[in-house]
Amino acid sequence: MANVVVVGTQWGDEGKGKIVDLLTRYADYIVRFQGGNNAGHTLVVDGKKFVFHLIPSGILYENKQCFIGNGVVLDPGVLLEEMEKLGAGGRPVTPARLTISERAHLIMPYHKLLDAGSEAAKKKGAKIGTTGRGIGPCYGDKVLRCGIKAGDLLDDDLFREKLRNNIEEKNRILTGHYQVDAVSFEKIYAQFQVYREKLAPYIDNISVKLDEGRRAGKHILFEGAQGTQLDIDHGTYPFVTSSNVVAGNACTGSGFGPAYIDSVIGILKAYTTRVGEGPFPSELFDETGDALQKKGGEFGATTGRKRRCGWLDAVVARDAVRLNSITGLAITKLDVLSGHKKLQIATSYEADGRTYGAMPGNIRTAQKLQPVYEEIPGWEEDITSVRSVDDLPRQARDYVKRIEDLTATPVMLLSVGPDRVETLLLKNPFLKN
């Protein structure tokens, strides 16, 4: 039995979906523990592309059980659309394969309107770059103790009461502050009755189910969304997501005891990207950055927005190792660096005459950071056909070794292409090897 957490180490988009998909073959349960449909996991299986926003990536394996944890904020319409697409493709999603936590909060139509209104009202330079999917306002209601949970759908009187109270309050804000049309109780209630009929068989207490699985010796894989620098507490606040992205939330966001976690795998892209606003010390504004963006296909899986690209940031990687207790790294998109004669790694920052070995908490300082680079040789060879570390160019092996040295963390997986078969598994966290 082993329980493994997979997290992003940068600003998201590191390729977690692919690594989770690979590790899923060794797991029994796969658990999504935070975030909402503001993040996407892209997988390429047998040349076919799959994009998931809510359903755990492990759903592509027929004999696995998937769970959506209480730390997730759930848009029922998006979830049902994903389920329908999978079913149409010959991969039906049944209650035996997917369980939704009764404690997961629901994204309501008014959350999306509040999200859009808040972002539109911000001045230039203060905009967060939100996806507008209602994630923040939903988490806000959760903290304010007025949110509507998935389990509330099963109690019609409770759901009606919560919905009516929320709509009264939200309409005052929507019509008064943002000057947009009020939302209709009757319309939303009718819409969510349809959702209830379809989703009721999937809703349960997943904390109990996960503990039963643990006691039965099941291998459990926990997958997060986004990346460490987008964590609401430990990221580049306020240019962050609205949930805790770090590995500690795998337990809080699923109801699983922290003493039972065995290892944490950090997904590290071989270079660095970021979507949206906020500090990005190693960002490149030249043709090298453009080349990384083009070759890496750097567009957001959820928004389609072009990702900002830069050299690998070892400061960000070390922060992630510390904050997540990362026991092993999975390096993705190593193949994208092929063709660069020289590579650079940011090993520290400088700002206002001071050197920083970690991302500072002051956002104004973070926005002024200048990276201090270490230059190492690159390689020309295409490595997408490589299936053994020994067959990698020496410079590529040296690059991987330097990452291990800078982070004091071993590399357990290497991805040299987008397909399942283009990943080298050096050490399996589910096996004693």
PDB file of C-alpha atoms in Angstrom, residues 265-427:
ATOM      1  CA  ILE A 265       5.901  14.010  -6.362  1.00  0.00           C
ATOM      2  CA  GLY A 266       6.550  17.526  -7.637  1.00  0.00           C
ATOM      3  CA  ILE A 267       6.013  18.148 -11.345  1.00  0.00           C
ATOM      4  CA  LEU A 268       8.666  20.502 -12.711  1.00  0.00           C
ATOM      5  CA  LYS A 269       8.615  21.743 -16.285  1.00  0.00           C
ATOM      6  CA  ALA A 270      12.153  21.863 -17.744  1.00  0.00           C
ATOM      7  CA  TYR A 271      11.631  25.592 -18.227  1.00  0.00           C
ATOM      8  CA  THR A 272       9.061  27.908 -16.626  1.00  0.00           C
ATOM      9  CA  THR A 273       5.682  29.241 -17.746  1.00  0.00           C
ATOM     10  CA  ARG A 274       2.939  31.350 -16.303  1.00  0.00           C
ATOM     11  CA  VAL A 275      -0.582  32.287 -17.432  1.00  0.00           C
ATOM     12  CA  GLY A 276      -2.161  35.537 -16.359  1.00  0.00           C
ATOM     13  CA  GLU A 277      -0.759  38.447 -14.390  1.00  0.00           C
ATOM     14  CA  GLY A 278       1.841  38.512 -11.636  1.00  0.00           C
ATOM     15  CA  PRO A 279       5.598  38.294 -11.021  1.00  0.00           C
ATOM     16  CA  PHE A 280       7.698  36.014 -13.217  1.00  0.00           C
ATOM     17  CA  PRO A 281      11.419  36.713 -12.610  1.00  0.00           C
ATOM     18  CA  SER A 282      12.852  34.425 -15.310  1.00  0.00           C
ATOM     19  CA  GLU A 283      10.397  35.463 -18.034  1.00  0.00           C
ATOM     20  CA  LEU A 284      11.907  35.907 -21.492  1.00  0.00           C
ATOM     21  CA  PHE A 285      10.742  38.657 -23.814  1.00  0.00           C
ATOM     22  CA  ASP A 286      12.953  37.715 -26.739  1.00  0.00           C
ATOM     23  CA  GLU A 287      13.000  35.166 -29.544  1.00  0.00           C
ATOM     24  CA  THR A 288      14.092  32.440 -27.107  1.00  0.00           C
ATOM     25  CA  GLY A 289      10.890  32.927 -25.128  1.00  0.00           C
ATOM     26  CA  ASP A 290       8.889  32.878 -28.345  1.00  0.00           C
ATOM     27  CA  ALA A 291      10.629  29.660 -29.424  1.00  0.00           C
ATOM     28  CA  LEU A 292       9.816  27.945 -26.109  1.00  0.00           C
ATOM     29  CA  GLN A 293       6.194  29.063 -26.375  1.00  0.00           C
ATOM     30  CA  LYS A 294       5.837  27.812 -29.929  1.00  0.00           C
ATOM     31  CA  LYS A 295       7.661  24.496 -29.581  1.00  0.00           C
ATOM     32  CA  GLY A 296       6.098  23.743 -26.204  1.00  0.00           C
ATOM     33  CA  GLY A 297       2.572  24.507 -27.436  1.00  0.00           C
ATOM     34  CA  GLU A 298       2.171  26.809 -24.473  1.00  0.00           C
ATOM     35  CA  PHE A 299      -1.509  27.662 -24.397  1.00  0.00           C
ATOM     36  CA  GLY A 300      -3.715  27.242 -21.317  1.00  0.00           C
ATOM     37  CA  ALA A 301      -5.739  24.015 -21.378  1.00  0.00           C
ATOM     38  CA  THR A 302      -8.706  25.803 -19.836  1.00  0.00           C
ATOM     39  CA  THR A 303      -8.539  29.341 -21.232  1.00  0.00           C
ATOM     40  CA  GLY A 304      -6.500  28.938 -24.400  1.00  0.00           C
ATOM     41  CA  ARG A 305      -4.447  31.933 -23.279  1.00  0.00           C
ATOM     42  CA  LYS A 306      -0.846  32.151 -24.445  1.00  0.00           C
ATOM     43  CA  ARG A 307       1.550  31.243 -21.646  1.00  0.00           C
ATOM     44  CA  ARG A 308       4.451  33.467 -20.699  1.00  0.00           C
ATOM     45  CA  CYS A 309       7.724  31.531 -20.999  1.00  0.00           C
ATOM     46  CA  GLY A 310      11.131  31.739 -19.335  1.00  0.00           C
ATOM     47  CA  TRP A 311      14.168  29.805 -18.186  1.00  0.00           C
ATOM     48  CA  LEU A 312      13.939  27.284 -15.384  1.00  0.00           C
ATOM     49  CA  ASP A 313      13.692  28.951 -11.976  1.00  0.00           C
ATOM     50  CA  ALA A 314      15.488  26.930  -9.294  1.00  0.00           C
ATOM     51  CA  VAL A 315      14.335  29.352  -6.573  1.00  0.00           C
ATOM     52  CA  VAL A 316      10.715  28.505  -7.338  1.00  0.00           C
ATOM     53  CA  ALA A 317      11.625  24.807  -7.464  1.00  0.00           C
ATOM     54  CA  ARG A 318      13.329  24.928  -4.054  1.00  0.00           C
ATOM     55  CA  ASP A 319      10.362  26.777  -2.568  1.00  0.00           C
ATOM     56  CA  ALA A 320       8.111  23.991  -3.837  1.00  0.00           C
ATOM     57  CA  VAL A 321      10.328  21.263  -2.398  1.00  0.00           C
ATOM     58  CA  ARG A 322      10.214  22.936   1.018  1.00  0.00           C
ATOM     59  CA  LEU A 323       6.508  23.793   1.039  1.00  0.00           C
ATOM     60  CA  ASN A 324       5.333  20.386  -0.196  1.00  0.00           C
ATOM     61  CA  SER A 325       7.912  18.039   1.391  1.00  0.00           C
ATOM     62  CA  ILE A 326       8.609  16.812  -2.129  1.00  0.00           C
ATOM     63  CA  THR A 327      10.337  13.433  -2.149  1.00  0.00           C
ATOM     64  CA  GLY A 328      10.837  13.166  -5.918  1.00  0.00           C
ATOM     65  CA  LEU A 329      10.625  15.314  -9.038  1.00  0.00           C
ATOM     66  CA  ALA A 330       9.037  14.586 -12.395  1.00  0.00           C
ATOM     67  CA  ILE A 331      10.625  16.735 -15.100  1.00  0.00           C
ATOM     68  CA  THR A 332       8.352  17.404 -18.060  1.00  0.00           C
ATOM     69  CA  LYS A 333       8.938  18.836 -21.554  1.00  0.00           C
ATOM     70  CA  LEU A 334      12.662  18.192 -21.487  1.00  0.00           C
ATOM     71  CA  ASP A 335      12.422  17.686 -25.248  1.00  0.00           C
ATOM     72  CA  VAL A 336      11.374  21.319 -25.764  1.00  0.00           C
ATOM     73  CA  LEU A 337      14.891  22.441 -24.791  1.00  0.00           C
ATOM     74  CA  SER A 338      16.504  20.474 -27.635  1.00  0.00           C
ATOM     75  CA  GLY A 339      18.205  22.793 -30.089  1.00  0.00           C
ATOM     76  CA  HIS A 340      19.389  25.363 -27.540  1.00  0.00           C
ATOM     77  CA  LYS A 341      23.178  25.503 -27.415  1.00  0.00           C
ATOM     78  CA  LYS A 342      23.140  27.225 -24.027  1.00  0.00           C
ATOM     79  CA  LEU A 343      20.635  26.981 -21.190  1.00  0.00           C
ATOM     80  CA  GLN A 344      20.206  29.143 -18.134  1.00  0.00           C
ATOM     81  CA  ILE A 345      18.839  28.401 -14.679  1.00  0.00           C
ATOM     82  CA  ALA A 346      17.858  31.126 -12.212  1.00  0.00           C
ATOM     83  CA  THR A 347      19.588  30.240  -8.937  1.00  0.00           C
ATOM     84  CA  SER A 348      18.745  33.381  -6.930  1.00  0.00           C
ATOM     85  CA  TYR A 349      17.220  36.854  -7.282  1.00  0.00           C
ATOM     86  CA  GLU A 350      18.374  40.416  -6.717  1.00  0.00           C
ATOM     87  CA  ALA A 351      16.309  43.487  -5.906  1.00  0.00           C
ATOM     88  CA  ASP A 352      17.207  46.801  -4.268  1.00  0.00           C
ATOM     89  CA  GLY A 353      20.734  45.619  -3.508  1.00  0.00           C
ATOM     90  CA  ARG A 354      19.577  42.470  -1.731  1.00  0.00           C
ATOM     91  CA  THR A 355      19.913  38.829  -2.750  1.00  0.00           C
ATOM     92  CA  TYR A 356      16.943  36.480  -2.369  1.00  0.00           C
ATOM     93  CA  GLY A 357      17.103  32.692  -2.180  1.00  0.00           C
ATOM     94  CA  ALA A 358      13.323  32.337  -1.881  1.00  0.00           C
ATOM     95  CA  MET A 359      10.317  34.142  -3.330  1.00  0.00           C
ATOM     96  CA  PRO A 360       9.630  37.152  -1.068  1.00  0.00           C
ATOM     97  CA  GLY A 361       6.160  37.637   0.380  1.00  0.00           C
ATOM     98  CA  ASN A 362       6.003  41.336  -0.503  1.00  0.00           C
ATOM     99  CA  ILE A 363       4.402  41.543  -3.941  1.00  0.00           C
ATOM    100  CA  ARG A 364       6.087  44.820  -4.856  1.00  0.00           C
ATOM    101  CA  THR A 365       9.482  43.323  -4.092  1.00  0.00           C
ATOM    102  CA  ALA A 366       8.555  40.193  -6.070  1.00  0.00           C
ATOM    103  CA  GLN A 367       7.692  42.342  -9.080  1.00  0.00           C
ATOM    104  CA  LYS A 368      11.159  43.936  -9.046  1.00  0.00           C
ATOM    105  CA  LEU A 369      13.184  40.709  -8.819  1.00  0.00           C
ATOM    106  CA  GLN A 370      15.992  40.184 -11.303  1.00  0.00           C
ATOM    107  CA  PRO A 371      17.205  36.604 -11.769  1.00  0.00           C
ATOM    108  CA  VAL A 372      20.809  35.577 -11.208  1.00  0.00           C
ATOM    109  CA  TYR A 373      21.532  32.943 -13.846  1.00  0.00           C
ATOM    110  CA  GLU A 374      23.826  29.986 -14.088  1.00  0.00           C
ATOM    111  CA  GLU A 375      24.642  29.003 -17.663  1.00  0.00           C
ATOM    112  CA  ILE A 376      25.136  25.397 -18.738  1.00  0.00           C
ATOM    113  CA  PRO A 377      25.559  23.738 -22.145  1.00  0.00           C
ATOM    114  CA  GLY A 378      22.473  22.645 -24.058  1.00  0.00           C
ATOM    115  CA  TRP A 379      22.042  19.927 -26.671  1.00  0.00           C
ATOM    116  CA  GLU A 380      21.027  19.766 -30.313  1.00  0.00           C
ATOM    117  CA  GLU A 381      19.595  16.239 -30.544  1.00  0.00           C
ATOM    118  CA  ASP A 382      15.874  15.388 -30.731  1.00  0.00           C
ATOM    119  CA  ILE A 383      15.222  13.241 -27.643  1.00  0.00           C
ATOM    120  CA  THR A 384      11.563  12.298 -28.160  1.00  0.00           C
ATOM    121  CA  SER A 385      12.500   8.733 -29.160  1.00  0.00           C
ATOM    122  CA  VAL A 386      14.723   8.176 -26.106  1.00  0.00           C
ATOM    123  CA  ARG A 387      13.441   5.468 -23.756  1.00  0.00           C
ATOM    124  CA  SER A 388      16.394   5.218 -21.360  1.00  0.00           C
ATOM    125  CA  VAL A 389      18.227   7.886 -19.390  1.00  0.00           C
ATOM    126  CA  ASP A 390      21.522   6.438 -20.581  1.00  0.00           C
ATOM    127  CA  ASP A 391      20.519   7.251 -24.165  1.00  0.00           C
ATOM    128  CA  LEU A 392      20.006  10.946 -23.455  1.00  0.00           C
ATOM    129  CA  PRO A 393      22.715  13.351 -24.678  1.00  0.00           C
ATOM    130  CA  ARG A 394      25.322  13.953 -22.002  1.00  0.00           C
ATOM    131  CA  GLN A 395      24.310  17.622 -21.746  1.00  0.00           C
ATOM    132  CA  ALA A 396      20.691  16.628 -21.106  1.00  0.00           C
ATOM    133  CA  ARG A 397      21.794  14.254 -18.354  1.00  0.00           C
ATOM    134  CA  ASP A 398      23.941  17.033 -16.883  1.00  0.00           C
ATOM    135  CA  TYR A 399      20.954  19.401 -16.936  1.00  0.00           C
ATOM    136  CA  VAL A 400      18.836  16.897 -15.029  1.00  0.00           C
ATOM    137  CA  LYS A 401      21.657  16.296 -12.548  1.00  0.00           C
ATOM    138  CA  ARG A 402      22.013  20.039 -11.970  1.00  0.00           C
ATOM    139  CA  ILE A 403      18.306  20.275 -11.150  1.00  0.00           C
ATOM    140  CA  GLU A 404      18.739  17.484  -8.623  1.00  0.00           C
ATOM    141  CA  ASP A 405      21.683  19.290  -7.055  1.00  0.00           C
ATOM    142  CA  LEU A 406      19.965  22.678  -6.894  1.00  0.00           C
ATOM    143  CA  THR A 407      16.807  21.236  -5.323  1.00  0.00           C
ATOM    144  CA  ALA A 408      18.463  18.466  -3.272  1.00  0.00           C
ATOM    145  CA  THR A 409      15.742  16.190  -4.629  1.00  0.00           C
ATOM    146  CA  PRO A 410      15.994  13.117  -6.880  1.00  0.00           C
ATOM    147  CA  VAL A 411      14.328  12.992 -10.273  1.00  0.00           C
ATOM    148  CA  MET A 412      11.909  10.060 -10.472  1.00  0.00           C
ATOM    149  CA  LEU A 413      10.327  10.648 -13.895  1.00  0.00           C
ATOM    150  CA  LEU A 414      11.438  12.305 -17.133  1.00  0.00           C
ATOM    151  CA  SER A 415       9.059  13.291 -19.917  1.00  0.00           C
ATOM    152  CA  VAL A 416      10.548  13.627 -23.401  1.00  0.00           C
ATOM    153  CA  GLY A 417       7.280  14.031 -25.339  1.00  0.00           C
ATOM    154  CA  PRO A 418       3.513  14.383 -24.919  1.00  0.00           C
ATOM    155  CA  ASP A 419       2.447  10.733 -25.296  1.00  0.00           C
ATOM    156  CA  ARG A 420       2.224   8.144 -22.521  1.00  0.00           C
ATOM    157  CA  VAL A 421       5.137   6.161 -23.926  1.00  0.00           C
ATOM    158  CA  GLU A 422       7.390   9.222 -23.972  1.00  0.00           C
ATOM    159  CA  THR A 423       7.979   9.195 -20.224  1.00  0.00           C
ATOM    160  CA  LEU A 424      10.889   7.531 -18.438  1.00  0.00           C
ATOM    161  CA  LEU A 425       9.963   6.144 -15.034  1.00  0.00           C
ATOM    162  CA  LEU A 426      13.208   6.056 -13.034  1.00  0.00           C
ATOM    163  CA  LYS A 427      11.639   5.200  -9.689  1.00  0.00           C
TER     164      LYS A 427
END
